Amino acid sequence: MAQNMLIGQSGGPTAVINSSLAGAMQYAFSRDEIDTVYGMINGITGLLNDNIINLNDVFKARPSKINRLKLTPAMYLGSCRYKLSTDGDELERIVSQLEKYDIKYLIYIGGNDSMDTVQKLYEYTKKQSIDIKIAGIPKTVDNDLCGIDHSPGFGSAAKYVATAVRNVSYDTSIYSVKSVHIIEAMGRNAGWLTAASALARDKYEIAPHLIYLPEIPFSVDRFIEDLQEKLSQYNSVIAVVSEGIRDESGEYISTRGDEKDLFGHATLSGCSAYLRDIAAQRIGCKVRSLELSVLQRSGGHATSLTDVQEAFNLGIMAVKAVLQGETGVFSTLKRTSNLPYTVEYGTENVSVIANAERLVPREWINERGNDVTQAMLDYLRPLIEGVVQTPYRNGLPDYIDIAHLDINKQNYTDLA
């Protein structure tokens, strides 16, 4: 009887989530225990809707295509933000689908909400004595996952943020007039990505001048004081803020009313624009707001080679784990040294990561709450190292074709 593997991607995209998919597939193709590797289109919803693709047909005999996938940002298999219920009927439907495709091994790539799906499926199959091995592969640009030193996807997003800040710094430094630029980075409750903006500094450039993370209560009055103090020293001041900064009462600086997503997260938007208007009114100089938004998630042109390699290896690790009989786990890595930078790969129980959140340690933020410490920089620097040799065509990055994700086409003839 065939023993097949099913893999899916879920949550927000990153520059290297396809690297994990490539690693998982490449290793699975090399193993006799696995006959066919299938992919869910648009995550767990693809499984529920029987939207499945045979990845053997697309990739198995094409190692160059796997390498191209490895260097393509976002999600080849598409994504979803679907909260799997604990309802027995829905879980039974999923198991029925797994049986239909003779699935022995299930791999799911995603963040803490996606790992919630892994945990629910693991618990159900265990309770029902169903012999399917399930593992997760972590990813998120927010770097807020527990049980892992840093999240795949974060290093590349951090590199993008630091590069963007340095570019803005060079742009604004040419003028002698007073100006403020407020740059907004992603980070709902954890400020790791905003903190990475500090990597833009070197012995010639001191921007960003101010950094604000959601771990520290934010005061608009103190923010204006900080800006005025920096403007007394510099013509151009750059402040980087997390989208999730909150005031002393715990309210987000910018929300869309009571709107929430399926997982109960508040919808955030535009704290930099809000602060721009206040700063322009109170200070009187030119103030601009820049929201990096989705640009920082899948910036394939600024991918970290370290990030690509680690994401690929975590994909391999997850498949190794299920083949060795592990289930209800996710692949992880532990930093063993900063200089030289080294990590060890392993697995951890998925309950450690599902619906949990890791925040920036208070000691990695300065006393006033408007910058980060040297410990943070030491942690961050190795993660953005290395340059990816992205293939180009007609002057632009030549990413892998994802036409199969267009629901208006649904034509897989080009995939074979």
Coordinates of C-alpha atoms in Angstrom, one line a residue:
M1 CA 0.0 0.0 0.0
A2 CA 1.3 3.4 -0.9
Q3 CA 2.4 5.7 1.8
N4 CA 2.0 9.3 0.6
M5 CA 2.8 12.7 2.1
L6 CA 0.7 15.8 2.1
I7 CA 2.1 19.3 2.7
G8 CA 0.5 22.7 3.0
Q9 CA 1.2 26.3 3.7
S10 CA -0.8 28.7 5.8
G11 CA -0.9 32.2 7.4
G12 CA 1.1 35.2 6.1
P13 CA 3.8 34.8 3.4
T14 CA 7.5 35.2 4.0
A15 CA 10.5 35.4 1.7
V16 CA 11.6 31.8 2.6
I17 CA 8.5 29.7 3.3
N18 CA 8.9 28.1 -0.1
S19 CA 12.5 27.2 0.9
S20 CA 10.9 25.0 3.6
L21 CA 8.6 23.5 1.1
A22 CA 11.5 22.8 -1.2
G23 CA 13.5 21.2 1.6
A24 CA 10.6 19.0 2.6
M25 CA 9.9 17.9 -1.0
Q26 CA 13.5 17.3 -1.9
Y27 CA 14.1 15.0 1.1
A28 CA 10.7 13.3 0.6
F29 CA 11.5 12.5 -3.0
S30 CA 14.7 10.8 -2.0
R31 CA 13.0 8.4 0.4
D32 CA 11.6 5.1 -0.6
E33 CA 9.1 5.2 2.2
I34 CA 7.2 7.9 0.4
D35 CA 5.5 7.3 -2.9
T36 CA 3.7 10.5 -3.8
V37 CA 3.9 14.0 -2.3
Y38 CA 0.7 16.0 -2.6
G39 CA 0.1 19.6 -1.9
M40 CA -2.9 21.4 -0.5
I41 CA -3.9 24.5 -2.4
N42 CA -4.7 27.3 0.0
G43 CA -3.8 25.4 3.2
I44 CA -6.2 23.2 5.1
T45 CA -9.1 24.7 3.1
G46 CA -7.6 23.0 0.1
L47 CA -7.8 19.6 1.8
L48 CA -11.4 20.3 2.9
N49 CA -12.4 21.3 -0.6
D50 CA -10.4 18.5 -2.3
N51 CA -8.1 21.1 -4.0
I52 CA -5.0 18.9 -4.2
I53 CA -2.0 19.0 -6.5
N54 CA 0.4 16.1 -7.2
L55 CA 3.9 17.6 -6.5
N56 CA 5.7 14.6 -7.9
D57 CA 4.4 15.6 -11.4
V58 CA 5.7 19.1 -11.0
F59 CA 9.0 18.7 -9.2
K60 CA 10.4 15.2 -8.7
A61 CA 12.3 15.0 -11.9
R62 CA 13.2 18.7 -12.0
P63 CA 15.8 19.5 -9.3
S64 CA 16.4 22.9 -11.0
K65 CA 12.8 23.7 -10.4
I66 CA 13.1 22.9 -6.7
N67 CA 16.0 25.3 -6.5
R68 CA 14.0 28.0 -8.2
L69 CA 11.2 27.3 -5.7
K70 CA 13.7 27.7 -2.9
L71 CA 14.5 31.2 -4.1
T72 CA 10.9 32.3 -4.7
P73 CA 9.1 34.3 -2.0
A74 CA 5.5 34.0 -0.7
M75 CA 3.7 30.7 -1.0
Y76 CA 3.7 28.3 -4.0
L77 CA 0.8 26.4 -2.6
G78 CA -1.2 29.4 -1.5
S79 CA -2.5 30.2 1.9
C80 CA -5.5 30.5 4.1
R81 CA -6.4 31.9 7.5
Y82 CA -8.8 29.2 8.7
K83 CA -9.5 28.3 12.3
L84 CA -10.0 24.6 12.4
S85 CA -12.9 23.7 14.7
T86 CA -12.8 21.0 17.2
D87 CA -16.1 19.7 15.7
G88 CA -15.9 16.0 15.1
D89 CA -17.6 16.3 11.7
E90 CA -15.0 18.6 10.3
L91 CA -12.1 16.6 11.6
E92 CA -13.7 13.5 10.3
R93 CA -14.0 15.1 6.9
I94 CA -10.3 15.8 7.0
V95 CA -9.3 12.3 7.9
S96 CA -11.6 11.0 5.2
Q97 CA -9.7 13.1 2.7
L98 CA -6.3 11.9 4.0
E99 CA -7.5 8.3 3.6
K100 CA -8.7 9.1 0.1
Y101 CA -5.1 10.0 -0.9
D102 CA -3.4 7.3 1.3
I103 CA -1.7 10.0 3.4
K104 CA 0.7 8.6 6.0
Y105 CA 2.6 11.8 6.6
L106 CA 1.2 15.3 7.0
I107 CA 3.4 18.4 7.0
Y108 CA 2.0 21.9 7.6
I109 CA 4.1 25.1 7.3
G110 CA 2.9 28.2 9.2
G111 CA 3.0 30.4 12.3
N112 CA 1.4 29.9 15.7
D113 CA -2.2 29.9 14.4
S114 CA -1.2 27.3 11.8
M115 CA 0.4 25.2 14.5
D116 CA -2.9 25.3 16.2
T117 CA -4.2 23.4 13.2
V118 CA -1.3 20.9 13.6
Q119 CA -2.1 20.4 17.2
K120 CA -5.8 19.8 16.7
L121 CA -5.2 17.3 13.9
Y122 CA -2.6 15.5 16.0
E123 CA -4.9 15.3 19.1
Y124 CA -7.8 14.0 17.0
T125 CA -5.8 11.3 15.2
K126 CA -4.3 10.2 18.5
K127 CA -7.7 10.0 20.1
Q128 CA -9.1 8.0 17.2
S129 CA -6.0 5.8 17.0
I130 CA -5.4 6.9 13.4
D131 CA -1.8 6.2 12.2
I132 CA -0.9 9.4 10.5
K133 CA 2.3 11.2 11.4
I134 CA 1.9 15.0 11.6
A135 CA 4.6 17.7 11.9
G136 CA 4.7 21.5 11.5
I137 CA 7.4 23.7 10.0
P138 CA 7.5 27.1 11.7
K139 CA 7.5 30.5 9.9
T140 CA 6.7 34.1 10.6
V141 CA 8.2 37.5 9.9
D142 CA 7.2 38.6 13.4
N143 CA 9.7 36.2 15.2
D144 CA 7.2 35.7 18.0
L145 CA 7.2 31.9 18.0
C146 CA 8.1 30.0 21.1
G147 CA 10.3 26.9 21.1
I148 CA 12.7 28.2 18.5
D149 CA 15.6 30.6 18.6
H150 CA 14.2 32.6 15.7
S151 CA 11.6 32.1 13.1
P152 CA 12.2 31.3 9.4
G153 CA 11.2 34.4 7.5
F154 CA 12.2 36.8 10.2
G155 CA 15.8 37.1 9.0
S156 CA 14.9 38.2 5.5
A157 CA 12.2 40.6 6.7
A158 CA 14.7 42.0 9.2
K159 CA 17.1 42.5 6.4
Y160 CA 14.5 44.3 4.3
V161 CA 13.5 46.6 7.2
A162 CA 17.1 47.5 8.0
T163 CA 17.8 48.1 4.3
A164 CA 14.7 50.3 3.9
V165 CA 15.7 52.4 6.9
R166 CA 19.3 52.9 5.6
N167 CA 17.9 53.9 2.2
V168 CA 15.6 56.5 3.8
S169 CA 18.5 57.7 5.9
Y170 CA 20.6 58.4 2.9
D171 CA 17.7 60.0 1.1
T172 CA 16.9 62.4 3.9
S173 CA 20.5 63.2 4.8
I174 CA 21.0 65.3 1.7
Y175 CA 18.8 68.1 3.0
S176 CA 19.6 70.8 5.5
V177 CA 16.0 71.4 6.5
K178 CA 14.4 69.9 9.6
S179 CA 12.4 66.8 8.9
V180 CA 11.0 63.7 10.6
H181 CA 10.3 60.3 9.0
I182 CA 8.1 57.8 10.9
I183 CA 8.5 54.3 9.6
E184 CA 6.0 51.6 10.6
A185 CA 7.1 48.0 10.7
M186 CA 5.0 44.9 11.3
G187 CA 4.6 43.5 14.9
R188 CA 1.3 43.2 16.7
N189 CA 2.5 42.4 20.2
A190 CA 6.2 41.6 19.6
G191 CA 8.7 44.2 18.4
W192 CA 11.4 42.0 16.9
L193 CA 11.0 43.3 13.3
T194 CA 10.9 46.9 14.4
A195 CA 14.0 46.3 16.5
A196 CA 15.8 44.9 13.4
S197 CA 15.8 48.5 12.1
A198 CA 18.8 49.1 14.4
L199 CA 20.9 47.0 12.1
A200 CA 20.8 50.0 9.6
R201 CA 23.3 51.8 11.8
D202 CA 27.0 51.7 11.2
K203 CA 30.0 54.0 12.0
Y204 CA 28.7 56.6 9.4
E205 CA 25.0 56.3 9.9
I206 CA 23.1 56.6 13.2
A207 CA 19.6 56.2 11.9
P208 CA 17.1 55.1 13.1
H209 CA 17.3 57.7 15.9
L210 CA 14.3 56.3 17.8
I211 CA 12.8 52.8 18.0
Y212 CA 9.5 52.0 19.7
L213 CA 8.3 48.4 20.4
P214 CA 4.9 47.2 21.6
E215 CA 6.4 45.6 24.7
I216 CA 6.8 49.1 26.2
P217 CA 3.7 51.3 26.8
F218 CA 3.8 54.2 24.3
S219 CA 3.2 57.8 25.3
V220 CA 2.5 60.3 22.5
D221 CA 3.8 63.2 24.7
R222 CA 7.0 61.3 25.4
F223 CA 7.3 60.6 21.7
I224 CA 7.1 64.2 20.8
E225 CA 9.7 65.1 23.5
D226 CA 12.0 62.4 22.0
L227 CA 11.6 63.9 18.5
Q228 CA 12.3 67.4 19.7
E229 CA 15.4 66.3 21.5
K230 CA 16.7 64.5 18.4
L231 CA 15.8 67.5 16.2
S232 CA 18.0 69.7 18.4
Q233 CA 20.9 67.5 17.3
Y234 CA 20.1 66.5 13.7
N235 CA 18.3 67.9 10.7
S236 CA 16.7 64.6 9.8
V237 CA 15.3 62.3 12.4
I238 CA 14.0 58.8 11.6
A239 CA 11.7 57.0 14.1
V240 CA 10.7 53.3 13.6
V241 CA 7.5 52.2 15.3
S242 CA 5.7 48.8 15.5
E243 CA 2.2 48.7 14.1
G244 CA 1.1 47.3 17.5
I245 CA 2.3 50.0 19.8
R246 CA -0.2 50.6 22.7
D247 CA -0.7 53.4 25.2
E248 CA -0.5 53.1 28.9
S249 CA -4.0 51.6 29.2
G250 CA -3.1 48.9 26.7
E251 CA -5.1 50.3 23.8
Y252 CA -3.5 50.1 20.3
I253 CA -2.5 53.5 18.9
S254 CA -4.3 52.6 15.7
T255 CA -7.1 50.1 15.2
R256 CA -10.1 49.7 12.9
G257 CA -12.7 49.9 15.6
D258 CA -13.6 46.5 17.0
E259 CA -12.8 44.6 13.8
K260 CA -11.0 41.2 14.5
D261 CA -9.8 38.3 12.4
L262 CA -10.8 34.7 12.8
F263 CA -8.3 34.1 15.5
G264 CA -9.5 37.1 17.5
H265 CA -6.6 39.5 16.6
A266 CA -7.5 43.2 16.3
T267 CA -7.1 44.7 12.8
L268 CA -4.3 47.3 12.9
S269 CA -3.7 50.1 10.5
G270 CA -1.8 53.3 10.2
C271 CA -0.2 54.2 13.5
S272 CA 2.6 55.9 11.6
A273 CA 0.1 58.2 9.8
Y274 CA -1.6 58.9 13.1
L275 CA 1.7 59.9 14.7
R276 CA 2.7 61.9 11.6
D277 CA -0.4 64.2 11.9
I278 CA 0.3 64.8 15.6
A279 CA 4.0 65.4 15.1
A280 CA 3.4 67.8 12.2
Q281 CA 1.0 69.8 14.4
R282 CA 3.1 70.0 17.5
I283 CA 6.6 70.3 16.0
G284 CA 5.9 72.2 12.8
C285 CA 8.5 70.8 10.5
K286 CA 8.0 68.4 7.6
V287 CA 6.9 65.0 8.8
R288 CA 6.3 61.9 6.6
S289 CA 5.0 58.5 7.5
L290 CA 6.1 55.3 5.7
E291 CA 4.2 52.1 6.2
L292 CA 6.3 49.1 5.0
S293 CA 3.2 46.9 5.2
V294 CA 3.4 43.8 3.0
L295 CA 6.6 44.9 1.3
Q296 CA 8.6 43.6 4.2
R297 CA 7.1 40.1 4.2
S298 CA 8.1 38.8 0.7
G299 CA 11.0 41.0 -0.4
G300 CA 12.7 38.3 -2.4
H301 CA 15.3 40.8 -3.6
A302 CA 16.5 41.3 0.0
T303 CA 16.5 37.7 1.2
S304 CA 19.0 36.5 3.8
L305 CA 21.0 33.5 2.7
T306 CA 21.1 32.3 6.3
D307 CA 17.3 32.5 6.3
V308 CA 17.0 30.5 3.1
Q309 CA 19.3 27.7 4.3
E310 CA 17.7 27.4 7.7
A311 CA 14.2 27.3 6.3
F312 CA 15.3 24.6 3.8
N313 CA 16.9 22.5 6.6
L314 CA 13.8 22.9 8.8
G315 CA 11.8 21.4 5.9
I316 CA 14.1 18.4 5.8
M317 CA 14.0 18.1 9.6
A318 CA 10.2 17.8 9.6
V319 CA 10.1 15.0 7.1
K320 CA 12.9 13.2 8.9
A321 CA 10.8 13.4 12.1
V322 CA 7.7 11.9 10.7
L323 CA 9.6 9.1 8.9
Q324 CA 11.2 8.3 12.3
G325 CA 7.7 7.9 13.8
E326 CA 7.4 11.3 15.5
T327 CA 4.0 13.1 15.4
G328 CA 2.5 16.2 17.0
V329 CA 5.9 18.0 16.7
F330 CA 7.4 20.9 14.8
S331 CA 11.0 21.2 13.5
T332 CA 13.1 23.7 15.4
L333 CA 16.6 25.1 15.8
K334 CA 18.7 26.1 18.7
R335 CA 21.5 28.6 18.5
T336 CA 24.8 27.2 19.8
S337 CA 27.1 30.1 19.1
N338 CA 27.1 33.7 17.9
L339 CA 30.7 33.8 16.8
P340 CA 31.0 31.7 14.8
Y341 CA 27.2 31.5 14.2
T342 CA 26.0 27.9 14.5
V343 CA 22.7 26.2 15.2
E344 CA 21.4 22.7 16.0
Y345 CA 18.2 21.2 14.4
G346 CA 15.7 19.1 16.3
T347 CA 12.0 18.8 17.1
E348 CA 9.7 20.1 19.8
N349 CA 6.1 19.3 20.9
V350 CA 3.7 21.4 18.9
S351 CA 1.9 22.4 22.1
V352 CA 4.9 24.7 22.9
I353 CA 4.3 26.8 19.8
A354 CA 0.5 26.7 19.1
N355 CA -1.3 29.9 20.1
A356 CA 1.8 31.0 22.1
E357 CA 3.7 34.2 21.7
R358 CA 7.3 35.2 22.5
L359 CA 8.0 38.9 23.2
V360 CA 11.2 40.9 23.2
P361 CA 12.9 40.6 26.6
R362 CA 12.7 43.9 28.6
E363 CA 16.5 43.9 29.1
W364 CA 16.9 44.1 25.3
I365 CA 15.1 47.5 25.3
N366 CA 16.7 50.6 26.7
E367 CA 15.5 52.2 29.9
R368 CA 13.5 55.0 28.3
G369 CA 11.8 52.5 25.9
N370 CA 12.9 54.3 22.7
D371 CA 15.8 52.0 21.5
V372 CA 17.3 48.5 21.8
T373 CA 20.4 47.3 23.5
Q374 CA 23.6 45.7 22.3
A375 CA 22.3 42.3 23.3
M376 CA 19.5 42.7 20.7
L377 CA 22.0 43.6 18.0
D378 CA 24.2 40.6 18.8
Y379 CA 21.1 38.4 18.5
L380 CA 20.0 39.9 15.2
R381 CA 23.2 40.3 13.2
P382 CA 23.8 36.7 12.1
L383 CA 20.3 36.3 10.9
I384 CA 20.6 38.7 7.9
E385 CA 24.0 37.4 6.7
G386 CA 24.5 36.2 3.1
V387 CA 23.3 37.3 -0.3
V388 CA 20.9 35.1 -2.3
Q389 CA 21.8 34.8 -6.0
T390 CA 18.2 35.4 -7.2
P391 CA 17.8 34.5 -10.9
Y392 CA 16.7 37.5 -13.1
R393 CA 14.9 37.7 -16.4
N394 CA 14.2 40.9 -18.3
G395 CA 15.8 42.9 -15.5
L396 CA 13.4 41.6 -12.8
P397 CA 13.5 38.6 -10.3
D398 CA 12.5 35.4 -12.2
Y399 CA 10.3 33.7 -9.6
I400 CA 8.5 30.3 -10.1
D401 CA 5.1 30.3 -11.9
I402 CA 2.1 30.4 -9.5
A403 CA -0.6 30.6 -12.2
H404 CA -2.2 27.6 -10.6
L405 CA -3.3 29.8 -7.6
D406 CA -5.5 31.9 -9.9
I407 CA -9.1 30.7 -9.2
N408 CA -10.2 32.2 -12.5
K409 CA -7.9 29.9 -14.4
Q410 CA -7.5 26.6 -12.4
N411 CA -5.5 25.2 -15.3
Y412 CA -2.7 22.9 -14.3
T413 CA -1.5 22.0 -17.8
D414 CA 1.7 24.1 -17.4
L415 CA 2.6 22.2 -14.2
A416 CA 3.4 18.8 -15.6

